[in-house]
Coordinates of C-alpha atoms in Angstrom, one line a residue:
Chain A
M76 CA -66.3 86.1 119.6
A77 CA -66.1 83.4 121.4
T78 CA -65.9 83.7 125.3
I79 CA -64.6 80.7 127.0
G80 CA -65.2 80.5 131.0
N81 CA -64.2 76.5 131.7
N82 CA -65.9 74.9 129.5
N83 CA -68.7 76.5 128.6
I84 CA -68.0 78.5 125.5
N85 CA -70.7 81.3 124.7
A86 CA -70.0 81.9 120.5
K87 CA -71.8 84.5 118.6
L88 CA -72.4 82.6 115.0
V89 CA -74.2 84.0 112.1
L90 CA -76.1 83.3 108.6
L91 CA -75.7 84.4 105.8
G92 CA -76.6 84.0 102.0
D93 CA -79.5 84.7 99.8
M94 CA -83.0 85.0 100.2
G95 CA -84.4 81.7 99.9
A96 CA -81.3 79.9 100.3
G97 CA -82.8 78.5 103.4
K98 CA -81.4 79.9 106.2
S99 CA -83.9 80.3 108.9
S100 CA -85.0 77.1 107.8
L101 CA -81.9 75.7 108.9
V102 CA -81.9 77.7 111.9
L103 CA -85.5 76.4 112.7
R104 CA -84.3 72.6 112.3
F105 CA -81.3 73.3 114.2
V106 CA -83.3 74.8 117.3
K107 CA -86.9 73.5 117.5
G108 CA -86.3 70.5 114.9
Q109 CA -89.3 71.8 113.2
F110 CA -89.9 72.6 109.3
L111 CA -91.9 75.3 107.8
E112 CA -93.0 75.1 104.0
F113 CA -93.3 78.6 104.3
Q114 CA -91.3 80.3 106.7
E115 CA -91.6 83.9 107.0
S116 CA -89.0 85.8 105.4
T117 CA -86.5 87.4 108.0
I118 CA -86.0 91.0 108.1
G119 CA -82.8 92.6 109.5
A120 CA -82.2 89.5 111.8
A121 CA -83.6 87.1 113.9
F122 CA -82.2 85.9 117.1
F123 CA -82.0 82.3 118.5
S124 CA -79.9 80.8 121.1
Q125 CA -79.4 76.8 121.2
T126 CA -77.0 74.9 123.8
L127 CA -75.0 72.0 122.5
A128 CA -73.1 69.6 124.7
L129 CA -70.4 67.7 123.6
N130 CA -67.3 65.7 125.0
D131 CA -64.9 68.7 126.0
A132 CA -67.1 71.6 126.4
T133 CA -70.7 72.9 126.6
V134 CA -71.8 75.6 123.0
K135 CA -73.4 77.9 123.3
F136 CA -74.3 78.7 120.3
E137 CA -76.0 83.1 119.7
I138 CA -77.4 83.0 116.3
W139 CA -78.1 86.0 113.7
D140 CA -80.1 84.9 111.5
T141 CA -79.5 87.2 108.7
A142 CA -81.8 88.7 105.6
G143 CA -80.9 87.7 102.3
Q144 CA -82.4 90.6 100.4
E145 CA -78.7 92.3 98.9
R146 CA -80.0 95.6 100.2
Y147 CA -79.7 94.4 103.1
H148 CA -76.1 93.3 102.8
S149 CA -74.6 97.1 104.2
L150 CA -76.5 95.5 107.8
A151 CA -74.4 92.7 107.2
P152 CA -71.4 94.2 109.3
M153 CA -73.3 94.6 112.6
Y154 CA -74.4 90.8 112.8
Y155 CA -71.0 89.3 111.9
R156 CA -68.5 91.4 114.0
G157 CA -67.5 89.9 116.7
A158 CA -69.0 86.5 115.2
A159 CA -67.0 83.3 116.2
A160 CA -68.8 81.0 113.6
A161 CA -70.5 81.8 110.2
I162 CA -72.6 79.5 108.0
I163 CA -72.7 80.6 104.4
V164 CA -76.3 78.7 103.0
Y165 CA -76.5 78.9 98.8
D166 CA -79.2 76.8 97.6
I167 CA -78.1 74.2 95.7
T168 CA -81.3 74.3 92.6
S169 CA -80.3 78.2 92.2
K170 CA -76.6 78.7 90.3
D171 CA -77.2 82.5 91.4
S172 CA -77.3 81.6 95.3
F173 CA -73.9 80.0 94.8
E174 CA -72.2 82.6 93.5
K175 CA -73.9 85.3 96.1
A176 CA -72.4 82.9 98.6
K177 CA -68.8 82.8 97.0
K178 CA -69.5 86.6 97.5
W179 CA -70.0 86.6 100.9
V180 CA -67.3 84.0 102.2
L181 CA -65.1 87.2 100.0
E182 CA -66.3 89.8 102.4
L183 CA -66.0 87.2 105.3
Q184 CA -62.5 86.8 104.9
K185 CA -61.4 90.8 104.5
Q186 CA -63.5 92.4 107.3
G187 CA -64.7 89.1 109.3
N188 CA -62.5 87.6 112.1
P189 CA -59.6 85.8 110.8
S190 CA -59.8 82.9 113.6
M191 CA -63.6 82.8 112.3
V192 CA -64.6 79.1 112.0
T193 CA -66.8 79.5 108.1
A194 CA -69.1 76.6 106.8
L195 CA -70.7 76.4 103.5
A196 CA -74.1 75.2 103.4
G197 CA -75.3 74.0 99.9
N198 CA -78.9 73.3 101.8
K199 CA -82.5 71.8 100.1
A200 CA -80.0 69.0 99.2
D201 CA -83.7 67.1 99.0
L202 CA -84.3 68.9 95.7
E203 CA -81.6 65.6 94.1
D204 CA -83.6 66.6 90.3
K205 CA -83.6 70.8 90.5
R206 CA -80.0 70.5 91.3
K207 CA -77.9 73.1 88.9
V208 CA -74.9 73.4 92.2
T209 CA -72.5 69.9 92.0
L210 CA -71.0 68.4 95.1
E211 CA -67.8 68.3 93.6
E212 CA -68.1 72.1 92.3
A213 CA -68.9 73.3 96.0
R214 CA -66.5 71.4 97.8
A215 CA -63.5 71.6 95.6
Y216 CA -64.4 75.4 95.9
A217 CA -64.4 74.9 99.9
D218 CA -61.5 73.4 100.0
E219 CA -59.5 75.8 98.1
N220 CA -60.8 78.4 100.7
G221 CA -60.5 76.7 103.6
L222 CA -64.1 76.2 104.1
F223 CA -65.8 73.4 105.7
F224 CA -68.8 72.1 103.4
M225 CA -72.1 69.8 103.6
E226 CA -74.9 70.2 101.8
T227 CA -78.2 69.9 104.4
S228 CA -81.4 69.5 103.9
A229 CA -83.8 71.2 106.6
K230 CA -86.6 69.2 105.7
T231 CA -85.4 66.4 106.3
A232 CA -82.8 67.2 108.8
V233 CA -80.0 65.7 106.5
N234 CA -76.4 66.8 107.9
V235 CA -78.4 70.5 109.8
N236 CA -77.6 69.3 113.0
D237 CA -74.1 67.8 112.3
I238 CA -72.9 71.2 110.4
F239 CA -73.7 73.2 114.0
Y240 CA -71.7 70.0 115.9
E241 CA -68.8 70.7 113.3
I242 CA -68.5 74.3 114.1
A243 CA -69.6 73.6 117.7
R244 CA -65.9 71.1 117.7
R245 CA -63.9 73.1 115.7
L246 CA -64.2 76.6 117.7
P247 CA -61.0 77.7 119.4
R248 CA -61.1 75.8 123.2
A249 CA -60.1 76.8 126.5
Q250 CA -55.8 76.0 127.4
P251 CA -56.6 72.6 129.4
A252 CA -59.5 72.5 131.7
Q253 CA -58.2 72.0 135.2
N254 CA -60.8 69.1 136.2
P255 CA -62.2 67.9 132.8
A256 CA -63.6 64.9 134.8
G257 CA -66.5 67.0 136.0
M258 CA -67.2 68.2 132.7
V259 CA -67.1 64.7 131.0
L260 CA -70.3 64.3 128.2
S261 CA -70.0 61.3 126.6
N262 CA -72.5 59.8 124.5
T263 CA -73.7 62.6 122.6
P264 CA -75.7 61.2 119.2
A265 CA -73.4 63.7 117.1
E266 CA -70.6 62.5 118.7
Q267 CA -71.3 59.0 117.6
S268 CA -71.8 60.3 113.8
K269 CA -68.9 61.8 112.4
A270 CA -69.7 64.7 110.3
S271 CA -70.4 63.5 106.9
A272 CA -69.9 65.8 103.8
C273 CA -73.0 64.1 101.9
C274 CA -76.2 64.5 101.3
S275 CA -78.0 60.5 100.4
Chain B
M166 CA -111.8 96.3 92.0
F167 CA -111.2 93.8 94.9
S168 CA -112.2 93.8 98.4
P169 CA -110.6 91.7 101.5
Q170 CA -113.8 92.8 103.4
A171 CA -115.7 91.3 101.0
Q172 CA -114.3 88.4 100.1
K173 CA -114.1 87.4 104.2
E174 CA -116.2 90.0 106.1
I175 CA -114.0 90.9 108.6
S176 CA -117.2 92.3 111.5
Y177 CA -116.6 94.9 113.8
G178 CA -119.6 93.5 115.9
F179 CA -117.5 93.2 119.0
P180 CA -119.7 91.6 121.2
S181 CA -119.6 88.5 118.8
L182 CA -116.1 88.7 118.5
I183 CA -115.5 88.5 122.4
A184 CA -117.4 85.6 122.2
Q185 CA -115.4 84.6 119.3
W186 CA -111.8 84.6 121.4
K187 CA -113.8 82.5 123.8
N188 CA -114.8 80.4 121.6
T189 CA -111.9 79.6 118.9
I190 CA -109.3 78.5 121.9
I191 CA -108.0 75.9 119.8
T192 CA -105.5 73.8 122.4
T193 CA -105.6 75.0 125.5
T194 CA -101.8 73.1 127.5
S195 CA -100.9 73.8 131.5
T196 CA -98.0 75.2 132.0
T197 CA -96.8 76.8 135.4
K198 CA -95.0 79.9 134.8
A199 CA -91.5 80.9 134.5
T200 CA -90.1 80.7 137.9
H201 CA -88.9 84.2 138.1
N202 CA -92.2 85.3 138.5
T203 CA -91.7 84.5 142.1
S204 CA -95.0 85.0 144.9
N205 CA -97.9 83.6 143.7
S206 CA -96.6 81.6 140.3
W207 CA -97.3 78.3 141.8
K208 CA -100.8 78.1 142.3
T209 CA -101.2 80.2 138.8
P210 CA -101.1 77.5 136.2
C211 CA -101.0 79.4 133.1
L212 CA -102.9 78.6 130.5
N213 CA -101.4 78.1 126.9
V214 CA -104.6 79.5 124.3
K215 CA -104.4 79.9 120.7
F216 CA -106.4 82.3 119.4
Q217 CA -107.6 84.9 116.5
D218 CA -107.2 88.0 117.0
L219 CA -109.0 91.1 115.7
Y220 CA -107.3 91.1 112.5
D221 CA -107.8 86.9 112.3
F222 CA -104.3 86.4 113.0
A223 CA -103.9 83.0 115.0
V224 CA -101.7 83.9 118.4
E225 CA -100.6 81.8 121.1
G226 CA -101.1 83.3 124.6
N227 CA -102.2 82.8 128.0
I228 CA -105.3 83.4 129.5
D229 CA -104.5 86.8 130.8
D230 CA -103.1 88.0 127.2
V231 CA -107.3 86.9 125.9
N232 CA -109.0 89.2 129.0
V233 CA -106.5 91.9 127.5
L234 CA -108.0 91.7 124.5
N235 CA -111.0 91.4 125.6
E236 CA -110.6 94.1 127.4
V237 CA -109.2 96.1 124.1
S238 CA -111.9 95.6 122.4
E239 CA -114.6 96.5 124.7
R240 CA -112.4 99.7 124.6
V241 CA -112.4 100.1 120.5
R242 CA -116.6 100.4 120.8
Q243 CA -116.7 103.0 123.3
Q244 CA -113.7 104.5 121.6
A245 CA -116.4 103.8 118.2
K246 CA -119.5 105.2 120.2
V247 CA -116.9 109.3 120.7
W248 CA -116.2 108.9 117.0
W249 CA -120.1 108.2 116.0
A250 CA -121.2 111.3 118.3
L251 CA -118.7 113.5 117.0
E252 CA -120.2 112.5 113.2
E253 CA -123.4 113.8 114.5
S254 CA -122.5 117.0 116.4
K255 CA -119.7 118.3 113.6
G256 CA -121.2 116.9 110.8
A257 CA -120.2 113.4 108.5
N258 CA -116.4 113.5 108.2
W259 CA -115.5 116.4 109.8
Y260 CA -112.3 115.2 110.2
L261 CA -111.3 115.2 106.8
Q262 CA -111.1 118.6 106.8
P263 CA -108.0 121.3 105.9
Q264 CA -106.1 120.0 109.4
I265 CA -102.7 121.7 110.2
S266 CA -100.0 119.7 109.2
S267 CA -97.9 117.9 111.3
N268 CA -95.5 117.3 109.9
G269 CA -93.5 119.8 110.2
E270 CA -93.6 121.7 107.4
G271 CA -94.5 124.5 109.3
I272 CA -98.0 126.6 110.3
S273 CA -98.8 129.4 108.5
V274 CA -100.3 131.3 111.7
A275 CA -102.4 134.1 109.0
S276 CA -103.9 131.6 107.3
L277 CA -105.1 129.0 111.0
K278 CA -108.7 129.5 111.7
L279 CA -109.6 128.6 114.7
S280 CA -112.1 126.3 114.5
V281 CA -109.5 124.4 111.9
L282 CA -106.8 124.1 115.2
T283 CA -109.4 123.2 117.3
N284 CA -110.3 120.6 115.3
T285 CA -106.2 119.9 114.5
I286 CA -106.4 119.4 118.3
S287 CA -108.8 117.5 119.3
L288 CA -109.0 114.9 116.3
R289 CA -104.7 114.2 117.6
K290 CA -106.3 113.5 120.7
L291 CA -109.3 110.9 119.4
I292 CA -106.2 109.1 117.6
R293 CA -104.0 108.3 119.7
K294 CA -106.8 106.9 122.2
G295 CA -107.5 104.9 118.3
I296 CA -109.4 105.0 115.1
P297 CA -112.0 102.8 115.1
P298 CA -111.3 100.0 112.6
T299 CA -114.3 100.6 110.2
L300 CA -113.4 104.4 110.2
R301 CA -109.8 103.1 110.3
P302 CA -109.4 103.4 106.0
K303 CA -111.1 106.9 105.3
V304 CA -109.3 108.7 107.8
W305 CA -105.6 106.9 107.2
L306 CA -106.6 108.4 103.8
S307 CA -107.1 111.5 104.7
V308 CA -104.8 112.1 107.5
S309 CA -101.8 110.8 105.7
G310 CA -102.4 112.7 102.3
A311 CA -102.8 109.5 100.4
A312 CA -106.0 110.9 99.1
K313 CA -104.6 114.3 98.6
K314 CA -101.9 112.2 96.2
R315 CA -104.3 110.2 95.0
S316 CA -106.3 113.3 93.1
T317 CA -103.0 114.5 92.0
V318 CA -104.0 112.1 89.3
P319 CA -105.8 110.7 86.9
E320 CA -108.3 108.6 88.5
S321 CA -107.8 105.4 86.3
Y322 CA -104.5 105.3 87.5
Y323 CA -103.7 102.6 89.4
E324 CA -105.5 100.5 87.0
D325 CA -103.8 101.3 84.4
L326 CA -100.8 100.9 86.8
I327 CA -101.5 97.4 87.0
L328 CA -102.9 96.7 83.4
A329 CA -99.2 97.9 82.4
T330 CA -97.4 95.7 84.9
H331 CA -99.3 92.8 83.8
G332 CA -96.7 89.7 83.1
K333 CA -93.4 91.9 83.4
V334 CA -90.9 90.3 85.2
T335 CA -88.5 91.9 86.9
P336 CA -85.8 91.2 89.8
S337 CA -88.9 93.2 92.1
T338 CA -91.4 90.9 91.0
R339 CA -89.6 87.4 91.2
Q340 CA -87.8 88.4 95.0
I341 CA -92.0 89.4 95.2
D342 CA -93.0 86.5 94.1
H343 CA -91.1 84.2 96.0
D344 CA -91.8 86.0 99.4
L345 CA -95.6 85.6 98.4
P346 CA -96.3 82.9 100.5
R347 CA -94.0 83.9 103.2
T348 CA -96.1 86.7 104.6
F349 CA -97.7 86.2 107.3
P350 CA -98.0 82.8 105.9
T351 CA -100.9 81.6 109.0
H352 CA -102.9 84.2 108.2
P353 CA -106.7 82.7 106.7
W354 CA -106.5 85.5 104.4
L355 CA -102.9 86.3 102.7
D356 CA -102.8 81.8 102.8
T357 CA -105.2 82.4 100.1
P358 CA -104.4 83.0 96.3
E359 CA -106.7 85.7 96.2
G360 CA -104.9 87.1 99.0
Q361 CA -101.3 86.6 97.4
A362 CA -102.5 87.2 93.9
T363 CA -103.9 91.0 95.1
L364 CA -100.9 91.5 97.9
R365 CA -98.4 90.9 94.7
R366 CA -100.4 93.6 92.4
V367 CA -99.6 96.6 95.4
L368 CA -96.1 95.6 95.3
V369 CA -95.8 94.6 91.6
G370 CA -97.5 97.5 91.2
Y371 CA -95.1 99.6 93.9
S372 CA -92.0 98.5 92.2
F373 CA -93.4 100.0 88.5
R374 CA -94.5 103.3 90.0
D375 CA -90.7 103.6 92.3
S376 CA -88.1 101.9 90.1
E377 CA -85.4 102.9 93.3
V378 CA -86.7 101.4 95.8
G379 CA -88.2 98.7 93.5
Y380 CA -89.0 95.9 95.9
C381 CA -87.4 95.8 99.7
Q382 CA -88.2 92.9 101.9
G383 CA -90.2 94.6 104.5
L384 CA -92.7 96.1 102.4
N385 CA -94.3 92.3 101.8
Y386 CA -95.8 92.8 105.6
V387 CA -96.6 96.7 105.5
A388 CA -98.3 95.9 102.8
A389 CA -100.1 92.8 103.9
L390 CA -101.6 95.1 106.8
L391 CA -102.3 97.2 104.6
L392 CA -105.1 95.3 102.9
L393 CA -106.2 94.2 105.9
V394 CA -107.4 97.1 106.9
M395 CA -108.2 99.7 104.1
K396 CA -111.7 98.2 101.5
T397 CA -109.6 97.7 98.5
E398 CA -106.2 96.5 97.1
E399 CA -106.0 100.5 95.6
D400 CA -106.4 102.3 99.2
A401 CA -103.7 99.9 100.4
F402 CA -101.7 101.1 97.7
W403 CA -102.0 105.1 97.9
M404 CA -101.5 104.2 101.4
L405 CA -98.1 102.0 100.7
A406 CA -97.3 105.2 98.2
V407 CA -97.7 107.8 101.0
L408 CA -96.3 106.3 103.5
L409 CA -93.3 105.8 101.4
E410 CA -92.7 108.8 100.1
N411 CA -94.3 111.7 102.4
V412 CA -94.4 110.0 105.9
L413 CA -91.4 108.2 106.6
V414 CA -87.5 109.0 106.1
N415 CA -86.6 108.9 102.6
D416 CA -84.0 106.2 100.9
C417 CA -85.7 103.7 104.2
Y418 CA -85.6 101.1 101.5
T419 CA -83.5 101.7 98.5
D420 CA -80.7 100.2 97.5
N421 CA -78.3 99.3 100.9
L422 CA -80.8 101.3 103.1
S423 CA -79.2 104.3 104.2
G424 CA -82.1 105.7 105.4
C425 CA -82.4 102.6 107.5
H426 CA -78.7 103.5 108.7
V427 CA -79.4 107.1 109.6
E428 CA -83.0 106.5 111.7
Q429 CA -81.0 103.4 113.0
R430 CA -78.1 106.5 114.2
V431 CA -81.1 108.9 115.3
F432 CA -82.7 106.2 117.8
K433 CA -79.4 105.0 119.5
D434 CA -78.7 109.0 120.1
L435 CA -82.2 109.3 121.6
L436 CA -81.9 106.1 123.8
V437 CA -79.1 108.0 125.3
K438 CA -81.0 111.3 126.0
K439 CA -84.8 109.4 126.7
C440 CA -83.3 106.5 128.9
P441 CA -79.7 107.3 130.0
R442 CA -79.6 104.0 132.1
I443 CA -81.3 101.1 130.0
A444 CA -78.7 102.8 127.2
A445 CA -75.3 103.0 129.7
H446 CA -75.9 99.3 130.6
L447 CA -76.5 97.9 127.6
E448 CA -73.6 100.0 126.1
V449 CA -71.6 98.3 128.9
M450 CA -73.3 95.1 127.5
G451 CA -71.7 95.3 124.3
F452 CA -75.6 94.9 122.8
D453 CA -76.0 97.3 120.0
V454 CA -79.4 98.0 119.4
S455 CA -79.9 98.4 116.2
L456 CA -79.7 94.4 116.4
V457 CA -83.3 94.1 117.3
V458 CA -84.6 97.7 116.6
T459 CA -83.6 97.8 112.6
E460 CA -86.8 95.1 112.0
W461 CA -89.4 97.2 114.2
F462 CA -88.5 100.6 111.6
L463 CA -88.8 98.3 108.6
C464 CA -91.7 96.7 109.1
L465 CA -93.3 99.4 111.1
F466 CA -93.7 96.7 114.2
S467 CA -96.2 94.9 112.2
K468 CA -93.9 91.7 112.6
C469 CA -93.5 92.5 117.2
L470 CA -96.9 94.0 118.0
P471 CA -100.1 92.2 118.2
S472 CA -102.4 93.5 115.4
E473 CA -104.0 95.7 116.9
T474 CA -101.2 97.2 118.7
T475 CA -99.8 97.7 115.3
M476 CA -102.8 99.5 113.9
R477 CA -102.6 102.0 116.6
V478 CA -99.2 103.0 116.3
W479 CA -100.3 103.6 112.5
D480 CA -103.1 105.7 113.9
V481 CA -100.9 108.0 114.9
L482 CA -97.8 107.4 112.6
F483 CA -100.8 108.8 109.4
N484 CA -101.6 111.9 111.6
E485 CA -98.3 112.5 113.6
G486 CA -95.3 111.3 110.9
A487 CA -92.2 109.0 111.4
K488 CA -91.6 110.7 114.7
V489 CA -94.2 108.6 116.1
L490 CA -91.7 105.0 115.4
F491 CA -88.6 106.5 118.0
Q492 CA -91.7 107.0 120.5
V493 CA -92.8 103.7 120.5
A494 CA -89.7 101.8 120.0
L495 CA -88.1 103.8 122.7
A496 CA -91.4 103.3 124.7
I497 CA -90.9 99.6 124.5
F498 CA -87.5 99.8 126.7
K499 CA -89.1 102.0 129.0
M500 CA -91.5 99.6 129.3
K501 CA -88.4 96.8 130.3
E502 CA -85.9 98.9 132.1
E503 CA -85.7 97.2 135.3
E504 CA -85.8 93.9 133.5
L505 CA -83.1 94.6 131.3
L506 CA -81.4 96.6 133.6
T507 CA -81.1 93.0 135.4
A508 CA -80.0 91.8 132.2
H509 CA -76.3 90.5 131.8
Q510 CA -76.5 88.7 127.9
I511 CA -77.1 90.2 125.0
G512 CA -79.5 87.1 124.1
D513 CA -81.1 87.8 127.4
A514 CA -81.9 91.7 126.4
I515 CA -83.1 90.3 123.1
N516 CA -85.3 88.0 125.0
I517 CA -86.9 90.7 127.3
L518 CA -87.8 93.6 124.5
Q519 CA -89.3 90.3 122.0
T520 CA -91.4 88.7 124.6
A521 CA -92.7 92.1 125.1
S522 CA -93.4 93.2 122.1
H523 CA -95.3 89.9 121.4
H524 CA -97.1 90.4 123.9
L525 CA -98.3 93.9 124.4
Y526 CA -102.0 93.6 123.7
D527 CA -102.9 96.2 125.5
P528 CA -102.4 99.3 123.2
D529 CA -103.1 101.9 125.6
E530 CA -100.5 100.7 127.8
L531 CA -98.0 101.3 125.2
L532 CA -99.3 104.3 123.8
T533 CA -99.2 105.8 127.2
V534 CA -95.4 105.6 128.1
C535 CA -95.7 106.9 124.6
F536 CA -96.8 109.9 125.2
D537 CA -96.2 110.8 128.9
K538 CA -93.5 108.9 129.9
I539 CA -91.4 109.4 127.4
G540 CA -90.7 113.5 127.4
S541 CA -91.6 115.7 124.3
L542 CA -90.3 114.6 120.2
T543 CA -90.6 116.7 117.9
T544 CA -90.2 116.5 114.1
N545 CA -88.4 119.0 114.0
A546 CA -86.0 117.7 116.5
I547 CA -86.1 114.7 114.5
T548 CA -85.5 116.3 110.9
K549 CA -81.9 118.2 113.5
Q550 CA -81.0 114.3 113.8
R551 CA -81.1 113.5 110.1
K552 CA -79.5 116.2 109.2
K553 CA -76.7 115.2 111.2
Q554 CA -76.4 111.8 110.9
E555 CA -76.5 111.4 107.3
P556 CA -73.3 112.5 106.4
T557 CA -71.5 109.8 108.1
V558 CA -73.8 107.2 107.5
L559 CA -73.0 108.0 103.6
A560 CA -69.2 107.8 104.1
E561 CA -70.1 104.4 106.0
L562 CA -71.8 103.0 103.2
D563 CA -69.1 104.3 100.9
Q564 CA -66.1 102.8 102.7
R565 CA -68.4 99.8 102.9
L566 CA -68.5 99.5 99.3
R567 CA -64.8 100.6 98.6
R568 CA -63.5 97.7 101.1
L569 CA -65.6 95.1 98.9
N570 CA -64.9 96.7 95.6
S571 CA -61.5 96.0 96.5
V572 CA -61.9 92.1 97.5
K573 CA -63.0 91.6 94.8
L574 CA -60.1 93.5 92.6
N575 CA -58.0 91.3 94.7
D576 CA -59.7 88.4 93.5
E577 CA -59.3 88.9 90.2
Q578 CA -55.9 89.9 90.3

């Protein structure tokens, strides 16, 4: 759950999705600014934390990057329990991974926290020539299910920071701060670039 | 057949290895130690160095870590002398004699011979101090029961199995292929086509041997380390088989990982019993230890401990059984007790545990805590606890499945 103290928000965020969709790569890009062609497969889950400064708040993400193989799904409740946000990741070159993403959406709708901020990420957007899931199809699905959607590329970094910033923006805020003047951080790069859903 | 060590000779001439560590410092960056290390941190800048460990893994640590590794390799050398001396006095392969099963199947006193008893006890002591890397393949095959398992099938079993799997595509083979380049990708041998092809044969072979397990992520790391230790891929295969079929709890890697869920519950109860202060503190913090411990159990510590430390844990695992996993996990918590008690956020607690495990270059430090400071833990006690937890786990998993199915139904309507 997002816990709020002054304008500091601690938010648990979980990444879910099929194996090889690029969950760990998205996190590595976001947390360390790196990309590895061969990212070690995640077992159980890996933990990271990263803090983002927004205009009105500082958000500290506690990120749980989970294992993608189907049999690991039975462990997932442990990771999404109490999460304030989730990123469900699929690979735009794999129809199957998109179907798996839909399953995660259903599971979270049923069992997650109703106020959870949920994002759908179509990863590997750099592999346009191998695309199997169209932007329109994914966007329509996201709209139907109240998710916000972006295509991302952990490899080229496109939309990676943006998706995390957008989640941070959508997290519930505390009641109007008593003394906002002391906390205002302006001109953070992601604040300038409004999130866009397109990858190109 | 194949041999990773023939392909790239892993020599255990330790003096040269020590030299190698000293020489393989690729980069050195000067950083100052974190401020919590108060008293003299300001005078000793901490050098970060990259080096190769005993099994050729590239690791990054500080100069203290390198020194510890050098000490460890010296101890390994001394320990090898002890083993060779025993071979001389007791006869070669004395440890291959039948021994008392330590896997809790009960001991028939009538069948006990004094020599067997003494062998068993001295072997246990000796193995807790470490098996020399050159003897590991032979000793592991023997004490784990893998050699016995293999002796029950025709000699060509493995070869036939690999032939039979040739060219077959299954969901398991697809997942294996996906994970091959993602298994310790920085290791010099595992990063080669030959290394990956070998790992593939072992994993695919096993997925056909036991279709219920098929392929489970995590086994890639376990099989990879087995390959680095054993002389041939066939030996690695049998070690994997004995692990999954005899050493570890049932269903650890199958279907919905129910065995793994059981182990987690058993571990949580043990933590309350053996480390009550830590357990109480983490409970208040709302930290579910499974978040960290699951990976330890599924990868048998291969992803979190330095390689030689992992091997030392496996030495004992193969000889004494899966209870060792609990003891080692408890020991890691115990070693960090004071630090954990000062942590107030889940993230901090996780970092403490992760940093600690990554830097456990001294296997004896860990194993001393494991066997001397945790208090005794028998296989029987673990078996009892597992039986107690099983129904709850199965009910929980069943309930989850039903909820998910109802989700699907609602969606379809």
